[in-house]
CSV table of C-alpha atoms in Angstrom, one decimal:
chain,number,residue,atom,x,y,z
H,657,MET,CA,4.8,1.9,-12.6
H,658,LYS,CA,1.2,2.7,-11.9
H,659,LYS,CA,1.0,-0.1,-9.4
H,660,LYS,CA,4.1,1.4,-7.5
H,661,ILE,CA,2.3,4.9,-7.5
H,662,ILE,CA,-0.7,3.3,-5.7
H,663,ALA,CA,1.6,1.5,-3.2
H,664,VAL,CA,3.5,4.6,-2.4
H,665,ILE,CA,0.2,6.3,-1.7
H,666,LEU,CA,-1.2,3.4,0.6
H,667,THR,CA,1.9,2.9,2.5
H,668,ALA,CA,3.9,6.3,2.7
H,669,ALA,CA,0.7,8.5,2.8
H,670,LEU,CA,-1.2,6.4,5.4
H,671,ALA,CA,1.8,5.3,7.5
H,672,VAL,CA,4.1,8.4,7.3
H,673,SER,CA,1.9,11.4,6.5
H,674,VAL,CA,-0.5,11.0,9.3
H,675,CYS,CA,2.4,10.9,11.7
H,676,ALA,CA,4.0,13.9,9.9
H,677,CYS,CA,0.9,16.0,10.1
H,678,SER,CA,0.6,15.1,13.8
H,679,SER,CA,3.9,16.1,14.4
H,680,LYS,CA,3.6,19.6,12.7
H,681,ALA,CA,0.5,20.3,14.6
H,682,ALA,CA,2.4,19.5,17.9
H,683,GLU,CA,5.0,21.9,16.8
H,684,THR,CA,2.7,24.7,16.1
H,685,THR,CA,0.9,24.4,19.4
H,686,ALA,CA,4.3,24.5,21.2
H,687,ALA,CA,5.3,27.7,19.4
H,688,GLU,CA,2.0,29.3,20.0
H,689,ALA,CA,2.5,28.5,23.7
H,690,GLU,CA,5.8,30.1,23.8
H,691,THR,CA,4.6,33.3,22.2
H,692,ILE,CA,1.7,33.4,24.8
H,693,GLN,CA,4.1,33.1,27.6
H,694,ALA,CA,6.5,35.7,26.3
H,695,ILE,CA,3.8,38.1,25.8
H,696,SER,CA,2.5,37.4,29.3
H,697,ALA,CA,5.9,37.9,30.8
H,698,GLU,CA,6.2,41.4,29.1
H,699,THR,CA,2.9,42.6,31.0
H,700,VAL,CA,3.7,41.4,34.4
H,701,PRO,CA,4.0,44.2,37.0
H,702,GLU,CA,7.5,45.0,38.4
H,703,THR,CA,6.7,44.5,42.1
H,704,GLU,CA,7.8,41.4,43.8
H,705,GLU,CA,4.1,40.8,45.3
H,706,SER,CA,2.5,41.3,41.9
H,707,SER,CA,5.0,39.2,40.4
H,708,SER,CA,4.3,36.3,42.8
H,709,GLU,CA,0.6,36.6,42.4
H,710,ALA,CA,0.7,36.9,38.7
H,711,ALA,CA,3.1,33.7,38.7
H,712,ALA,CA,0.5,31.6,41.0
H,713,THR,CA,-2.3,32.9,38.5
H,714,GLU,CA,-0.5,32.0,35.5
H,715,GLU,CA,0.6,28.6,36.9
H,716,SER,CA,-3.2,27.8,38.0
H,717,GLU,CA,-4.5,28.9,34.6
H,718,SER,CA,-1.7,27.0,32.9
H,719,GLU,CA,-2.8,23.7,34.6
H,720,SER,CA,-6.3,24.5,33.8
H,721,ASN,CA,-5.6,25.2,30.0
H,722,SER,CA,-3.3,22.1,30.1
H,723,VAL,CA,-6.0,20.0,31.3
H,724,SER,CA,-8.8,21.4,28.9
H,725,ASP,CA,-6.3,21.1,25.8
H,726,THR,CA,-5.5,17.5,26.6
H,727,SER,CA,-9.1,16.8,27.1
H,728,ALA,CA,-10.0,18.5,23.8
H,729,ALA,CA,-7.2,16.7,22.1
H,730,GLU,CA,-8.4,13.2,23.3
H,731,THR,CA,-12.0,14.0,22.5
H,732,THR,CA,-10.9,15.1,18.9
H,733,ALA,CA,-8.7,12.1,18.4
H,734,ALA,CA,-11.4,9.8,19.5
H,735,ALA,CA,-13.9,11.3,17.1
H,736,ALA,CA,-11.5,11.2,14.2
H,737,SER,CA,-10.7,7.4,14.6
H,738,SER,CA,-12.9,4.5,15.6
H,739,VAL,CA,-10.5,1.5,15.0
H,740,ASP,CA,-11.5,-1.7,16.7
H,741,GLU,CA,-8.4,-3.0,18.1
H,742,ALA,CA,-9.5,-6.7,17.7
H,743,ALA,CA,-10.3,-6.0,14.0
H,744,LEU,CA,-6.7,-4.4,13.7
H,745,LYS,CA,-5.1,-7.5,15.3
H,746,LEU,CA,-6.9,-9.8,13.1
H,747,TYR,CA,-5.9,-7.7,10.1
H,748,GLN,CA,-2.3,-7.7,11.0
H,749,ASP,CA,-2.1,-11.3,11.8
H,750,ALA,CA,-3.8,-12.3,8.6
H,751,MET,CA,-1.5,-10.2,6.5
H,752,ALA,CA,1.5,-11.6,8.1
H,753,LYS,CA,0.2,-15.2,7.9
H,754,THR,CA,-0.7,-14.9,4.2
H,755,ALA,CA,2.7,-13.4,3.4
H,756,ALA,CA,4.4,-16.4,4.8
H,757,ALA,CA,2.2,-19.0,3.0
H,758,GLY,CA,4.7,-19.7,0.5
H,759,ALA,CA,3.2,-21.1,-2.8
H,760,MET,CA,0.3,-19.0,-3.7
H,761,ASP,CA,-2.4,-18.8,-6.5
H,762,THR,CA,-3.8,-15.4,-7.0
H,763,THR,CA,-6.1,-13.3,-9.3
H,764,THR,CA,-5.6,-9.6,-9.5
H,765,LYS,CA,-8.1,-7.3,-11.2
H,766,MET,CA,-7.4,-3.5,-11.3
H,767,GLU,CA,-8.9,-0.4,-12.8
H,768,LEU,CA,-6.7,2.8,-12.6
H,769,THR,CA,-7.5,6.2,-14.0
H,770,THR,CA,-5.1,9.0,-13.8
H,771,ASN,CA,-6.4,12.2,-15.4
H,772,ASP,CA,-7.0,11.1,-19.1
H,773,GLN,CA,-5.2,7.9,-18.8
H,774,SER,CA,-6.6,4.5,-17.9
H,775,VAL,CA,-5.0,1.2,-17.2
H,776,SER,CA,-6.7,-2.1,-16.4
H,777,ILE,CA,-5.1,-5.4,-15.3
H,778,ASP,CA,-6.7,-9.0,-15.2
H,779,MET,CA,-4.0,-11.4,-14.2
H,780,GLN,CA,-3.7,-14.7,-12.6
H,781,MET,CA,-0.3,-15.6,-11.0
H,782,ILE,CA,1.1,-18.8,-9.5
H,783,THR,CA,4.2,-18.7,-7.4
H,784,VAL,CA,5.8,-21.8,-5.9
H,785,PRO,CA,9.0,-20.6,-4.0
H,786,SER,CA,11.7,-23.3,-3.2
H,787,GLY,CA,14.7,-21.9,-1.5
H,788,ASP,CA,16.6,-19.5,-3.7
H,789,ASP,CA,14.8,-21.0,-6.6
H,790,GLY,CA,11.3,-21.6,-7.6
H,791,LYS,CA,8.5,-21.5,-10.3
H,792,LEU,CA,6.2,-18.8,-11.7
H,793,ALA,CA,3.4,-18.7,-14.1
H,794,ALA,CA,1.4,-15.6,-14.8
H,795,LYS,CA,-1.2,-15.0,-17.6
H,796,GLY,CA,-3.5,-12.3,-18.2
H,797,THR,CA,-4.5,-8.9,-20.0
H,798,LEU,CA,-3.1,-5.7,-19.7
H,799,ALA,CA,-4.9,-2.7,-21.1
H,800,SER,CA,-4.1,1.1,-21.6
H,801,ASN,CA,-6.6,3.6,-22.8
H,802,GLY,CA,-8.7,0.9,-24.3
H,803,VAL,CA,-5.9,-0.9,-26.2
H,804,SER,CA,-5.3,-4.4,-24.6
H,805,MET,CA,-2.6,-7.1,-25.0
H,806,ASP,CA,-2.4,-10.6,-23.8
H,807,VAL,CA,0.9,-11.3,-21.7
H,808,GLU,CA,2.4,-14.4,-20.1
H,809,TYR,CA,5.3,-14.7,-17.6
H,810,TYR,CA,7.2,-17.8,-16.5
H,811,TYR,CA,10.1,-18.5,-14.4
H,812,THR,CA,12.1,-21.9,-14.1
H,813,ASP,CA,15.7,-23.1,-13.8
H,814,GLY,CA,17.3,-19.6,-13.8
H,815,PHE,CA,15.4,-18.0,-16.9
H,816,TYR,CA,12.4,-15.5,-17.0
H,817,TYR,CA,10.1,-16.2,-19.9
H,818,THR,CA,7.9,-13.3,-21.5
H,819,ASN,CA,5.2,-13.5,-24.0
H,820,ALA,CA,3.6,-10.2,-25.0
H,821,MET,CA,1.6,-10.0,-28.1
H,822,GLY,CA,3.2,-13.0,-29.5
H,823,GLN,CA,6.7,-11.9,-28.8
H,824,LYS,CA,8.4,-14.6,-26.9
H,825,ALA,CA,11.7,-14.1,-25.1
H,826,LYS,CA,13.8,-15.4,-22.2
H,827,ALA,CA,16.6,-13.8,-20.2
H,828,ALA,CA,18.9,-15.1,-17.4
H,829,SER,CA,17.2,-14.1,-13.9
H,830,THR,CA,16.6,-15.1,-10.2
H,831,TYR,CA,13.3,-16.2,-9.1
H,832,ALA,CA,13.0,-13.1,-6.7
H,833,GLU,CA,13.8,-10.8,-9.6
H,834,ALA,CA,11.1,-12.4,-11.8
H,835,VAL,CA,8.5,-12.3,-8.9
H,836,ALA,CA,9.2,-8.6,-8.3
H,837,ASP,CA,9.0,-7.8,-12.0
H,838,SER,CA,5.6,-9.5,-12.7
H,839,ASN,CA,3.9,-9.5,-9.2
H,840,MET,CA,0.6,-7.4,-9.3
H,841,ALA,CA,0.1,-8.2,-5.7
H,842,ASP,CA,2.8,-5.4,-4.8
H,843,ALA,CA,0.0,-3.0,-5.2
H,844,PHE,CA,-1.7,-4.5,-2.4
H,845,ASN,CA,1.2,-4.3,0.1
H,846,LEU,CA,0.0,-1.9,2.9
H,847,GLY,CA,3.1,-2.4,5.0
H,848,ASP,CA,3.1,-2.2,8.8
H,849,VAL,CA,-0.2,-0.5,9.6
H,850,THR,CA,-1.4,0.7,13.0
H,851,SER,CA,-4.7,2.3,14.3
H,852,ASP,CA,-3.4,5.7,13.2
H,853,SER,CA,-3.3,4.4,9.6
H,854,PHE,CA,-7.2,4.3,9.4
H,855,ASN,CA,-10.2,6.4,10.4
H,856,SER,CA,-12.1,3.4,11.2
H,857,MET,CA,-11.9,-0.5,11.1
H,858,THR,CA,-14.5,-3.1,11.8
H,859,ALA,CA,-14.7,-6.9,11.6
H,860,GLN,CA,-17.9,-8.8,10.8
H,861,ALA,CA,-18.3,-12.5,11.1
H,862,GLN,CA,-19.8,-14.0,8.0
H,863,ALA,CA,-22.2,-17.1,7.6
H,864,ASP,CA,-19.6,-19.1,6.1
H,865,GLY,CA,-17.1,-18.9,8.8
H,866,THR,CA,-14.9,-16.0,7.1
H,867,THR,CA,-14.5,-12.6,8.7
H,868,LEU,CA,-14.9,-9.5,6.7
H,869,ILE,CA,-12.7,-6.6,7.8
H,870,THR,CA,-13.7,-3.1,6.5
H,871,ALA,CA,-11.4,0.0,6.9
H,872,VAL,CA,-11.6,3.5,5.8
H,873,PHE,CA,-8.7,5.8,5.4
H,874,SER,CA,-8.1,9.5,4.6
H,875,MET,CA,-5.1,11.9,4.4
H,876,GLU,CA,-4.4,15.4,3.4
H,877,ASP,CA,-1.6,17.7,3.3
H,878,ASP,CA,-0.5,20.9,1.2
H,879,THR,CA,-0.1,18.9,-2.0
H,880,GLU,CA,-2.0,15.6,-1.8
H,881,THR,CA,-5.1,14.2,-0.5
H,882,ALA,CA,-6.3,10.6,-0.6
H,883,GLU,CA,-9.3,8.7,0.7
H,884,GLY,CA,-10.6,5.3,0.3
H,885,LYS,CA,-11.8,1.9,1.7
H,886,VAL,CA,-10.0,-1.4,2.2
H,887,GLU,CA,-11.8,-4.7,2.6
H,888,VAL,CA,-10.1,-7.8,3.7
H,889,LEU,CA,-11.8,-11.3,3.7
H,890,VAL,CA,-10.3,-13.7,6.3
H,891,ASP,CA,-10.8,-17.4,6.1
H,892,LYS,CA,-11.4,-19.6,9.2
H,893,ASP,CA,-7.7,-20.5,9.2
H,894,GLY,CA,-6.6,-17.0,9.4
H,895,TYR,CA,-5.5,-16.3,5.9
H,896,ALA,CA,-6.3,-13.2,3.9
H,897,ILE,CA,-8.2,-14.7,1.0
H,898,ARG,CA,-9.5,-11.4,-0.7
H,899,GLN,CA,-8.1,-8.0,-0.5
H,900,SER,CA,-10.0,-5.1,-2.0
H,901,ILE,CA,-8.9,-1.3,-2.3
H,902,GLN,CA,-10.9,1.6,-3.5
H,903,LEU,CA,-9.0,4.7,-3.6
H,904,GLN,CA,-9.6,8.4,-4.8
H,905,ALA,CA,-6.3,10.6,-4.8
H,906,SER,CA,-5.4,14.1,-5.9
H,907,THR,CA,-1.8,15.5,-5.9
H,908,VAL,CA,-0.2,18.5,-7.3
H,909,GLU,CA,3.2,18.3,-9.3
H,910,ASN,CA,4.7,21.2,-11.2
H,911,ASN,CA,1.5,23.2,-10.6
H,912,THR,CA,-0.5,20.4,-12.3
H,913,GLU,CA,-3.2,18.6,-10.5
H,914,ILE,CA,-3.2,14.9,-10.9
H,915,ASN,CA,-6.3,12.9,-10.1
H,916,THR,CA,-6.3,9.3,-9.6
H,917,SER,CA,-9.1,6.6,-8.9
H,918,ALA,CA,-8.4,3.0,-8.4
H,919,ASP,CA,-10.4,-0.1,-7.8
H,920,MET,CA,-8.2,-3.3,-7.1
H,921,THR,CA,-9.1,-6.8,-6.0
H,922,LEU,CA,-6.7,-9.5,-5.1
H,923,THR,CA,-8.2,-13.0,-4.7
H,924,VAL,CA,-6.3,-15.9,-3.4
H,925,ASN,CA,-7.5,-18.9,-5.2
H,926,ALA,CA,-5.2,-21.4,-3.3
H,927,TYR,CA,-2.1,-21.3,-0.8
H,928,GLY,CA,0.4,-23.7,0.5
H,929,ASP,CA,0.2,-27.4,-0.5
H,930,ASN,CA,-3.0,-26.7,-2.4
H,931,VAL,CA,-1.3,-24.7,-5.1
H,932,LYS,CA,-0.5,-26.5,-8.4
H,933,ILE,CA,1.7,-25.1,-11.2
H,934,GLU,CA,2.0,-26.3,-14.7
H,935,LEU,CA,4.4,-24.6,-17.2
H,936,PRO,CA,4.0,-24.8,-21.0
H,937,ASP,CA,6.6,-26.0,-23.5
H,938,LEU,CA,9.2,-23.0,-23.2
H,939,SER,CA,11.5,-24.3,-25.9
H,940,ASP,CA,10.5,-21.7,-28.6
H,941,TYR,CA,11.3,-18.7,-26.5
H,942,ALA,CA,14.5,-16.9,-27.9
H,943,ALA,CA,17.2,-15.9,-25.5
H,944,GLU,CA,17.8,-12.2,-25.5
H,945,SER,CA,21.0,-11.0,-26.8
H,946,THR,CA,23.6,-9.5,-24.5
H,947,GLU,CA,25.7,-6.3,-25.2
H,948,THR,CA,28.7,-8.4,-25.6
H,949,GLU,CA,27.2,-11.0,-27.8
H,950,THR,CA,25.9,-8.1,-30.0
H,951,GLU,CA,29.4,-6.7,-30.3
H,952,THR,CA,30.9,-10.1,-31.1
H,953,SER,CA,28.6,-10.7,-34.0
H,954,ALA,CA,29.1,-7.4,-35.4
H,955,ALA,CA,33.0,-7.9,-35.3
H,956,GLN,CA,32.7,-11.0,-37.2
């Protein structure tokens, strides 16, 4: 649930709220312009000559103000955003290429604090899709307010296996459902971003042939603020092999302020044909009983 909250902040807030705020600003400006025009119309003299002169003067001033307002808006927009288009293109291409890589071996580390609640995740996950089926192996540690537990997730041959604190269980599932249920990488899904999604973005070539993309974002509305930094390391083949997000956010719900800070890093250890997966002996995982099986047993 926590990772989904962060995903919503990063996608909806950045991709939607920025556009929404811009739309509200445009609506306000239009309303003010109509009010000014209405007031001006009431003060125009009744004579035809005066009306013509006033109209000509108003048209001239309107054109001048329009040019001035446009220039001011362009200047403000340029000052607020300094996104390098080449860096943005590299970012978009790397995200798309990595998402289509197929098999993936990743490590996710996350530290999340919301008011007085803290959650941390340290998880390695290997996914090997194969048509409608596939294999999955994930292993790591989850901690909440200092209390940690070791967890394992596996998927193969139509069953999803879970092991939390030594409690082993399996249930019928699809590969897609198993990946969606256990995939910590969902927190890094920034969706389709544009230059409006960030305040700034730059790309810097590294000595080892990789490229480091650094982006800064912020948003604010009546009930929510968020700011942070995104770093993406792209290898020489165009894959995003490391994604890091640092986030500070504040929102108000039911008159209660909720402050969230997050530090997350997703590292791609291997992708494509370089990914190897090994599943342990899963014979001692007990199948979860269904409602029908429980009712049958009770009746007997």
